[in-house]
JSON list of C-alpha atoms in Angstrom, two decimals:
[
{"chain": "L", "resi": 1, "resn": "UNK", "atom": "CA", "xyz": [-32.97, 68.44, 76.16]},
{"chain": "L", "resi": 2, "resn": "UNK", "atom": "CA", "xyz": [-36.42, 66.93, 75.73]},
{"chain": "L", "resi": 3, "resn": "UNK", "atom": "CA", "xyz": [-39.26, 68.66, 73.88]},
{"chain": "L", "resi": 4, "resn": "UNK", "atom": "CA", "xyz": [-41.18, 69.27, 77.13]},
{"chain": "L", "resi": 5, "resn": "UNK", "atom": "CA", "xyz": [-38.17, 70.95, 78.76]},
{"chain": "L", "resi": 6, "resn": "UNK", "atom": "CA", "xyz": [-37.69, 73.17, 75.72]},
{"chain": "L", "resi": 7, "resn": "UNK", "atom": "CA", "xyz": [-41.36, 74.26, 75.76]},
{"chain": "L", "resi": 8, "resn": "UNK", "atom": "CA", "xyz": [-41.17, 75.30, 79.41]},
{"chain": "L", "resi": 9, "resn": "UNK", "atom": "CA", "xyz": [-38.27, 77.69, 78.72]},
{"chain": "L", "resi": 10, "resn": "UNK", "atom": "CA", "xyz": [-39.17, 81.42, 78.53]},
{"chain": "L", "resi": 11, "resn": "UNK", "atom": "CA", "xyz": [-39.31, 82.78, 74.99]},
{"chain": "L", "resi": 12, "resn": "UNK", "atom": "CA", "xyz": [-37.43, 86.02, 75.65]},
{"chain": "L", "resi": 13, "resn": "UNK", "atom": "CA", "xyz": [-34.45, 87.34, 73.71]},
{"chain": "L", "resi": 14, "resn": "UNK", "atom": "CA", "xyz": [-32.68, 87.94, 77.04]},
{"chain": "L", "resi": 15, "resn": "UNK", "atom": "CA", "xyz": [-33.12, 84.33, 78.14]},
{"chain": "L", "resi": 16, "resn": "UNK", "atom": "CA", "xyz": [-30.72, 81.90, 76.52]},
{"chain": "L", "resi": 17, "resn": "UNK", "atom": "CA", "xyz": [-28.32, 79.15, 77.49]},
{"chain": "L", "resi": 18, "resn": "UNK", "atom": "CA", "xyz": [-30.61, 78.42, 80.45]},
{"chain": "L", "resi": 19, "resn": "UNK", "atom": "CA", "xyz": [-30.18, 81.79, 82.18]},
{"chain": "L", "resi": 20, "resn": "UNK", "atom": "CA", "xyz": [-31.19, 85.47, 82.06]},
{"chain": "L", "resi": 21, "resn": "UNK", "atom": "CA", "xyz": [-28.89, 88.09, 80.56]},
{"chain": "L", "resi": 22, "resn": "UNK", "atom": "CA", "xyz": [-28.75, 91.88, 80.65]},
{"chain": "L", "resi": 23, "resn": "UNK", "atom": "CA", "xyz": [-26.77, 94.10, 78.32]},
{"chain": "L", "resi": 24, "resn": "UNK", "atom": "CA", "xyz": [-25.14, 96.89, 80.33]},
{"chain": "L", "resi": 25, "resn": "UNK", "atom": "CA", "xyz": [-22.66, 99.25, 78.66]},
{"chain": "L", "resi": 26, "resn": "UNK", "atom": "CA", "xyz": [-22.24, 96.84, 75.72]},
{"chain": "L", "resi": 27, "resn": "UNK", "atom": "CA", "xyz": [-21.44, 93.96, 78.06]},
{"chain": "L", "resi": 28, "resn": "UNK", "atom": "CA", "xyz": [-23.70, 90.95, 78.44]},
{"chain": "L", "resi": 29, "resn": "UNK", "atom": "CA", "xyz": [-24.09, 89.99, 82.10]},
{"chain": "L", "resi": 30, "resn": "UNK", "atom": "CA", "xyz": [-25.69, 86.78, 83.34]},
{"chain": "L", "resi": 31, "resn": "UNK", "atom": "CA", "xyz": [-28.22, 87.47, 86.13]},
{"chain": "L", "resi": 32, "resn": "UNK", "atom": "CA", "xyz": [-30.96, 85.74, 88.06]},
{"chain": "L", "resi": 33, "resn": "UNK", "atom": "CA", "xyz": [-34.56, 86.11, 86.96]},
{"chain": "L", "resi": 34, "resn": "UNK", "atom": "CA", "xyz": [-35.28, 88.31, 90.01]},
{"chain": "L", "resi": 35, "resn": "UNK", "atom": "CA", "xyz": [-32.44, 90.71, 89.15]},
{"chain": "L", "resi": 36, "resn": "UNK", "atom": "CA", "xyz": [-33.53, 90.72, 85.50]},
{"chain": "L", "resi": 37, "resn": "UNK", "atom": "CA", "xyz": [-37.12, 91.64, 86.42]},
{"chain": "L", "resi": 38, "resn": "UNK", "atom": "CA", "xyz": [-36.00, 94.25, 88.96]},
{"chain": "L", "resi": 39, "resn": "UNK", "atom": "CA", "xyz": [-33.78, 95.87, 86.32]},
{"chain": "L", "resi": 40, "resn": "UNK", "atom": "CA", "xyz": [-36.39, 95.77, 83.54]},
{"chain": "L", "resi": 41, "resn": "UNK", "atom": "CA", "xyz": [-39.48, 96.72, 85.61]},
{"chain": "L", "resi": 42, "resn": "UNK", "atom": "CA", "xyz": [-38.92, 100.53, 85.51]},
{"chain": "L", "resi": 43, "resn": "UNK", "atom": "CA", "xyz": [-38.14, 100.33, 81.78]},
{"chain": "L", "resi": 44, "resn": "UNK", "atom": "CA", "xyz": [-41.32, 98.38, 81.09]},
{"chain": "L", "resi": 45, "resn": "UNK", "atom": "CA", "xyz": [-43.35, 100.76, 83.25]},
{"chain": "L", "resi": 46, "resn": "UNK", "atom": "CA", "xyz": [-42.01, 103.81, 81.39]},
{"chain": "L", "resi": 47, "resn": "UNK", "atom": "CA", "xyz": [-42.72, 102.22, 77.99]},
{"chain": "L", "resi": 48, "resn": "UNK", "atom": "CA", "xyz": [-46.27, 101.39, 79.11]},
{"chain": "L", "resi": 49, "resn": "UNK", "atom": "CA", "xyz": [-46.76, 104.95, 80.44]},
{"chain": "L", "resi": 50, "resn": "UNK", "atom": "CA", "xyz": [-45.63, 106.42, 77.10]},
{"chain": "L", "resi": 51, "resn": "UNK", "atom": "CA", "xyz": [-47.99, 104.13, 75.19]},
{"chain": "L", "resi": 52, "resn": "UNK", "atom": "CA", "xyz": [-50.87, 105.02, 77.53]},
{"chain": "L", "resi": 53, "resn": "UNK", "atom": "CA", "xyz": [-50.11, 108.75, 77.18]},
{"chain": "L", "resi": 54, "resn": "UNK", "atom": "CA", "xyz": [-50.66, 108.56, 73.41]},
{"chain": "L", "resi": 55, "resn": "UNK", "atom": "CA", "xyz": [-54.18, 107.18, 73.85]},
{"chain": "L", "resi": 56, "resn": "UNK", "atom": "CA", "xyz": [-57.20, 109.47, 73.64]},
{"chain": "L", "resi": 57, "resn": "UNK", "atom": "CA", "xyz": [-58.97, 110.61, 76.80]},
{"chain": "L", "resi": 58, "resn": "UNK", "atom": "CA", "xyz": [-62.66, 109.75, 76.79]},
{"chain": "L", "resi": 59, "resn": "UNK", "atom": "CA", "xyz": [-65.56, 109.82, 79.23]},
{"chain": "L", "resi": 60, "resn": "UNK", "atom": "CA", "xyz": [-65.86, 106.88, 81.59]},
{"chain": "L", "resi": 61, "resn": "UNK", "atom": "CA", "xyz": [-69.65, 107.28, 81.60]},
{"chain": "L", "resi": 62, "resn": "UNK", "atom": "CA", "xyz": [-69.68, 108.28, 85.27]},
{"chain": "L", "resi": 63, "resn": "UNK", "atom": "CA", "xyz": [-68.69, 111.92, 84.94]},
{"chain": "L", "resi": 64, "resn": "UNK", "atom": "CA", "xyz": [-64.95, 111.19, 84.91]},
{"chain": "L", "resi": 65, "resn": "UNK", "atom": "CA", "xyz": [-62.42, 110.39, 82.22]},
{"chain": "L", "resi": 66, "resn": "UNK", "atom": "CA", "xyz": [-60.37, 107.42, 81.18]},
{"chain": "L", "resi": 67, "resn": "UNK", "atom": "CA", "xyz": [-57.94, 106.47, 78.44]},
{"chain": "L", "resi": 68, "resn": "UNK", "atom": "CA", "xyz": [-59.46, 104.98, 75.29]},
{"chain": "L", "resi": 69, "resn": "UNK", "atom": "CA", "xyz": [-58.94, 101.23, 74.96]},
{"chain": "L", "resi": 70, "resn": "UNK", "atom": "CA", "xyz": [-60.19, 100.82, 71.40]},
{"chain": "L", "resi": 71, "resn": "UNK", "atom": "CA", "xyz": [-57.87, 99.77, 68.59]},
{"chain": "L", "resi": 72, "resn": "UNK", "atom": "CA", "xyz": [-56.16, 102.99, 67.40]},
{"chain": "L", "resi": 73, "resn": "UNK", "atom": "CA", "xyz": [-55.60, 101.51, 63.93]},
{"chain": "L", "resi": 74, "resn": "UNK", "atom": "CA", "xyz": [-59.36, 101.41, 63.41]},
{"chain": "L", "resi": 75, "resn": "UNK", "atom": "CA", "xyz": [-59.93, 104.97, 64.70]},
{"chain": "L", "resi": 76, "resn": "UNK", "atom": "CA", "xyz": [-60.66, 107.50, 61.91]},
{"chain": "L", "resi": 77, "resn": "UNK", "atom": "CA", "xyz": [-58.51, 110.14, 63.60]},
{"chain": "L", "resi": 78, "resn": "UNK", "atom": "CA", "xyz": [-55.47, 107.85, 63.78]},
{"chain": "L", "resi": 79, "resn": "UNK", "atom": "CA", "xyz": [-55.94, 106.54, 60.21]},
{"chain": "L", "resi": 80, "resn": "UNK", "atom": "CA", "xyz": [-56.13, 110.08, 58.79]},
{"chain": "L", "resi": 81, "resn": "UNK", "atom": "CA", "xyz": [-53.08, 111.20, 60.80]},
{"chain": "L", "resi": 82, "resn": "UNK", "atom": "CA", "xyz": [-51.02, 108.30, 59.43]},
{"chain": "L", "resi": 83, "resn": "UNK", "atom": "CA", "xyz": [-52.17, 108.88, 55.85]},
{"chain": "L", "resi": 84, "resn": "UNK", "atom": "CA", "xyz": [-54.07, 105.58, 55.71]},
{"chain": "L", "resi": 85, "resn": "UNK", "atom": "CA", "xyz": [-57.26, 105.38, 53.69]},
{"chain": "L", "resi": 86, "resn": "UNK", "atom": "CA", "xyz": [-60.40, 106.17, 55.63]},
{"chain": "L", "resi": 87, "resn": "UNK", "atom": "CA", "xyz": [-62.94, 103.40, 55.98]},
{"chain": "L", "resi": 88, "resn": "UNK", "atom": "CA", "xyz": [-66.68, 103.97, 56.30]},
{"chain": "L", "resi": 89, "resn": "UNK", "atom": "CA", "xyz": [-68.93, 102.11, 58.74]},
{"chain": "L", "resi": 90, "resn": "UNK", "atom": "CA", "xyz": [-69.51, 99.29, 56.24]},
{"chain": "L", "resi": 91, "resn": "UNK", "atom": "CA", "xyz": [-65.76, 98.64, 55.88]},
{"chain": "L", "resi": 92, "resn": "UNK", "atom": "CA", "xyz": [-65.45, 100.19, 52.40]},
{"chain": "L", "resi": 93, "resn": "UNK", "atom": "CA", "xyz": [-62.46, 102.39, 51.62]},
{"chain": "L", "resi": 94, "resn": "UNK", "atom": "CA", "xyz": [-63.46, 106.01, 51.04]},
{"chain": "L", "resi": 95, "resn": "UNK", "atom": "CA", "xyz": [-62.17, 107.48, 47.77]},
{"chain": "L", "resi": 96, "resn": "UNK", "atom": "CA", "xyz": [-62.94, 110.22, 45.24]},
{"chain": "L", "resi": 97, "resn": "UNK", "atom": "CA", "xyz": [-64.17, 107.60, 42.79]},
{"chain": "L", "resi": 98, "resn": "UNK", "atom": "CA", "xyz": [-66.64, 106.31, 45.37]},
{"chain": "L", "resi": 99, "resn": "UNK", "atom": "CA", "xyz": [-67.80, 109.88, 46.07]},
{"chain": "L", "resi": 100, "resn": "UNK", "atom": "CA", "xyz": [-68.40, 110.42, 42.35]},
{"chain": "L", "resi": 101, "resn": "UNK", "atom": "CA", "xyz": [-70.28, 107.14, 42.10]},
{"chain": "L", "resi": 102, "resn": "UNK", "atom": "CA", "xyz": [-72.42, 108.16, 45.08]},
{"chain": "L", "resi": 103, "resn": "UNK", "atom": "CA", "xyz": [-73.40, 111.38, 43.29]},
{"chain": "L", "resi": 104, "resn": "UNK", "atom": "CA", "xyz": [-71.16, 113.93, 44.98]},
{"chain": "L", "resi": 105, "resn": "UNK", "atom": "CA", "xyz": [-69.46, 116.64, 42.91]},
{"chain": "L", "resi": 106, "resn": "UNK", "atom": "CA", "xyz": [-65.73, 116.12, 42.55]},
{"chain": "L", "resi": 107, "resn": "UNK", "atom": "CA", "xyz": [-63.92, 118.90, 40.64]},
{"chain": "L", "resi": 108, "resn": "UNK", "atom": "CA", "xyz": [-62.27, 117.81, 37.39]},
{"chain": "L", "resi": 109, "resn": "UNK", "atom": "CA", "xyz": [-59.53, 120.41, 37.53]},
{"chain": "L", "resi": 110, "resn": "UNK", "atom": "CA", "xyz": [-57.43, 120.86, 40.64]},
{"chain": "L", "resi": 111, "resn": "UNK", "atom": "CA", "xyz": [-55.18, 123.88, 41.20]},
{"chain": "L", "resi": 112, "resn": "UNK", "atom": "CA", "xyz": [-51.80, 122.35, 42.11]},
{"chain": "L", "resi": 113, "resn": "UNK", "atom": "CA", "xyz": [-50.56, 125.57, 43.80]},
{"chain": "L", "resi": 114, "resn": "UNK", "atom": "CA", "xyz": [-53.55, 125.59, 46.13]},
{"chain": "L", "resi": 115, "resn": "UNK", "atom": "CA", "xyz": [-53.15, 121.89, 46.78]},
{"chain": "L", "resi": 116, "resn": "UNK", "atom": "CA", "xyz": [-49.46, 122.29, 47.74]},
{"chain": "L", "resi": 117, "resn": "UNK", "atom": "CA", "xyz": [-50.25, 125.33, 49.90]},
{"chain": "L", "resi": 118, "resn": "UNK", "atom": "CA", "xyz": [-53.03, 123.42, 51.65]},
{"chain": "L", "resi": 119, "resn": "UNK", "atom": "CA", "xyz": [-50.70, 120.47, 52.23]},
{"chain": "L", "resi": 120, "resn": "UNK", "atom": "CA", "xyz": [-48.02, 122.72, 53.76]},
{"chain": "L", "resi": 121, "resn": "UNK", "atom": "CA", "xyz": [-50.61, 124.40, 55.96]},
{"chain": "L", "resi": 122, "resn": "UNK", "atom": "CA", "xyz": [-51.89, 121.02, 57.12]},
{"chain": "L", "resi": 123, "resn": "UNK", "atom": "CA", "xyz": [-48.35, 119.88, 57.93]},
{"chain": "L", "resi": 124, "resn": "UNK", "atom": "CA", "xyz": [-47.86, 123.01, 60.06]},
{"chain": "L", "resi": 125, "resn": "UNK", "atom": "CA", "xyz": [-51.22, 122.43, 61.72]},
{"chain": "L", "resi": 126, "resn": "UNK", "atom": "CA", "xyz": [-50.43, 118.78, 62.50]},
{"chain": "L", "resi": 127, "resn": "UNK", "atom": "CA", "xyz": [-47.04, 119.79, 63.90]},
{"chain": "L", "resi": 128, "resn": "UNK", "atom": "CA", "xyz": [-48.75, 122.40, 66.10]},
{"chain": "L", "resi": 129, "resn": "UNK", "atom": "CA", "xyz": [-51.33, 119.82, 67.24]},
{"chain": "L", "resi": 130, "resn": "UNK", "atom": "CA", "xyz": [-48.54, 117.38, 68.10]},
{"chain": "L", "resi": 131, "resn": "UNK", "atom": "CA", "xyz": [-47.16, 119.99, 70.51]},
{"chain": "L", "resi": 132, "resn": "UNK", "atom": "CA", "xyz": [-50.42, 119.96, 72.52]},
{"chain": "L", "resi": 133, "resn": "UNK", "atom": "CA", "xyz": [-51.04, 117.77, 75.52]},
{"chain": "L", "resi": 134, "resn": "UNK", "atom": "CA", "xyz": [-53.25, 114.72, 74.75]},
{"chain": "L", "resi": 135, "resn": "UNK", "atom": "CA", "xyz": [-56.47, 116.13, 76.23]},
{"chain": "L", "resi": 136, "resn": "UNK", "atom": "CA", "xyz": [-56.27, 119.45, 74.34]},
{"chain": "L", "resi": 137, "resn": "UNK", "atom": "CA", "xyz": [-55.36, 117.57, 71.16]},
{"chain": "L", "resi": 138, "resn": "UNK", "atom": "CA", "xyz": [-58.44, 115.38, 71.64]},
{"chain": "L", "resi": 139, "resn": "UNK", "atom": "CA", "xyz": [-60.64, 118.48, 72.11]},
{"chain": "L", "resi": 140, "resn": "UNK", "atom": "CA", "xyz": [-59.27, 119.91, 68.84]},
{"chain": "L", "resi": 141, "resn": "UNK", "atom": "CA", "xyz": [-59.86, 116.60, 67.04]},
{"chain": "L", "resi": 142, "resn": "UNK", "atom": "CA", "xyz": [-63.42, 116.29, 68.28]},
{"chain": "L", "resi": 143, "resn": "UNK", "atom": "CA", "xyz": [-64.16, 119.90, 67.37]},
{"chain": "L", "resi": 144, "resn": "UNK", "atom": "CA", "xyz": [-62.69, 119.33, 63.90]},
{"chain": "L", "resi": 145, "resn": "UNK", "atom": "CA", "xyz": [-65.11, 116.47, 63.22]},
{"chain": "L", "resi": 146, "resn": "UNK", "atom": "CA", "xyz": [-68.07, 118.67, 64.11]},
{"chain": "L", "resi": 147, "resn": "UNK", "atom": "CA", "xyz": [-68.76, 117.79, 67.74]},
{"chain": "L", "resi": 148, "resn": "UNK", "atom": "CA", "xyz": [-70.39, 120.52, 69.84]},
{"chain": "L", "resi": 149, "resn": "UNK", "atom": "CA", "xyz": [-68.89, 121.77, 73.09]},
{"chain": "L", "resi": 150, "resn": "UNK", "atom": "CA", "xyz": [-71.59, 119.89, 74.98]},
{"chain": "L", "resi": 151, "resn": "UNK", "atom": "CA", "xyz": [-70.79, 116.63, 73.14]},
{"chain": "L", "resi": 152, "resn": "UNK", "atom": "CA", "xyz": [-67.05, 117.10, 73.70]},
{"chain": "L", "resi": 153, "resn": "UNK", "atom": "CA", "xyz": [-67.62, 117.81, 77.41]},
{"chain": "L", "resi": 154, "resn": "UNK", "atom": "CA", "xyz": [-69.71, 114.66, 77.72]},
{"chain": "L", "resi": 155, "resn": "UNK", "atom": "CA", "xyz": [-67.16, 112.64, 75.75]},
{"chain": "L", "resi": 156, "resn": "UNK", "atom": "CA", "xyz": [-64.13, 113.63, 77.85]},
{"chain": "L", "resi": 157, "resn": "UNK", "atom": "CA", "xyz": [-66.04, 113.97, 81.12]},
{"chain": "L", "resi": 158, "resn": "UNK", "atom": "CA", "xyz": [-65.78, 117.64, 82.08]},
{"chain": "L", "resi": 159, "resn": "UNK", "atom": "CA", "xyz": [-67.96, 120.75, 82.16]},
{"chain": "L", "resi": 160, "resn": "UNK", "atom": "CA", "xyz": [-68.98, 122.49, 78.93]},
{"chain": "L", "resi": 161, "resn": "UNK", "atom": "CA", "xyz": [-67.50, 125.75, 80.24]},
{"chain": "L", "resi": 162, "resn": "UNK", "atom": "CA", "xyz": [-64.15, 123.97, 80.70]},
{"chain": "L", "resi": 163, "resn": "UNK", "atom": "CA", "xyz": [-64.25, 122.81, 77.08]},
{"chain": "L", "resi": 164, "resn": "UNK", "atom": "CA", "xyz": [-65.17, 126.37, 76.00]},
{"chain": "L", "resi": 165, "resn": "UNK", "atom": "CA", "xyz": [-62.25, 127.90, 77.92]},
{"chain": "L", "resi": 166, "resn": "UNK", "atom": "CA", "xyz": [-59.79, 125.28, 76.67]},
{"chain": "L", "resi": 167, "resn": "UNK", "atom": "CA", "xyz": [-61.03, 125.66, 73.10]},
{"chain": "L", "resi": 168, "resn": "UNK", "atom": "CA", "xyz": [-60.52, 129.45, 73.21]},
{"chain": "L", "resi": 169, "resn": "UNK", "atom": "CA", "xyz": [-56.98, 129.06, 74.56]},
{"chain": "L", "resi": 170, "resn": "UNK", "atom": "CA", "xyz": [-56.25, 126.25, 72.14]},
{"chain": "L", "resi": 171, "resn": "UNK", "atom": "CA", "xyz": [-57.39, 128.20, 69.09]},
{"chain": "L", "resi": 172, "resn": "UNK", "atom": "CA", "xyz": [-55.46, 131.23, 70.28]},
{"chain": "L", "resi": 173, "resn": "UNK", "atom": "CA", "xyz": [-52.31, 129.08, 70.47]},
{"chain": "L", "resi": 174, "resn": "UNK", "atom": "CA", "xyz": [-52.93, 127.62, 67.02]},
{"chain": "L", "resi": 175, "resn": "UNK", "atom": "CA", "xyz": [-53.60, 131.08, 65.52]},
{"chain": "L", "resi": 176, "resn": "UNK", "atom": "CA", "xyz": [-50.27, 132.28, 66.93]},
{"chain": "L", "resi": 177, "resn": "UNK", "atom": "CA", "xyz": [-48.38, 129.33, 65.50]},
{"chain": "L", "resi": 178, "resn": "UNK", "atom": "CA", "xyz": [-50.12, 129.60, 62.11]},
{"chain": "L", "resi": 179, "resn": "UNK", "atom": "CA", "xyz": [-50.16, 133.43, 61.92]},
{"chain": "L", "resi": 180, "resn": "UNK", "atom": "CA", "xyz": [-48.02, 133.41, 58.75]},
{"chain": "L", "resi": 181, "resn": "UNK", "atom": "CA", "xyz": [-50.60, 131.19, 57.02]},
{"chain": "L", "resi": 182, "resn": "UNK", "atom": "CA", "xyz": [-53.83, 132.90, 57.97]}
]
């Protein structure tokens, strides 16, 4: 096989020995490319739908909504959720040492019991937030970073009254789930 022929071959783990293969019930079956694509298309579509569902809902700027297309790894909400260090607008990692250097008060003594209790409460809160549909979760996230109802409504592309109603229902749900902690 020449180098040019090798470069024109698809680079897919299911394409080898010059043909397409599917694994069905632990058996590898050789198929045509058309059959392979027809079999995989619904699987690819479902995977794409699940990935899209995880994305935040934002305003499209025309009064409607759309899914966010920004890099989630750079989003403060995603970084905090995954336990990654937060980065400020200049690209610097935020830390207690940096806060102290910037003149903010950082307590010298930390009560471990309170810290553990706060961590457990946050874990319960995050679990409760994970149960919400993506749009309600986004409303809660935006509210938690200090956005007003009007700003949230503009951001997700709905009426302020809708955000108010959803927020009331959302907080009622969260209060019920966290009633043992509050």
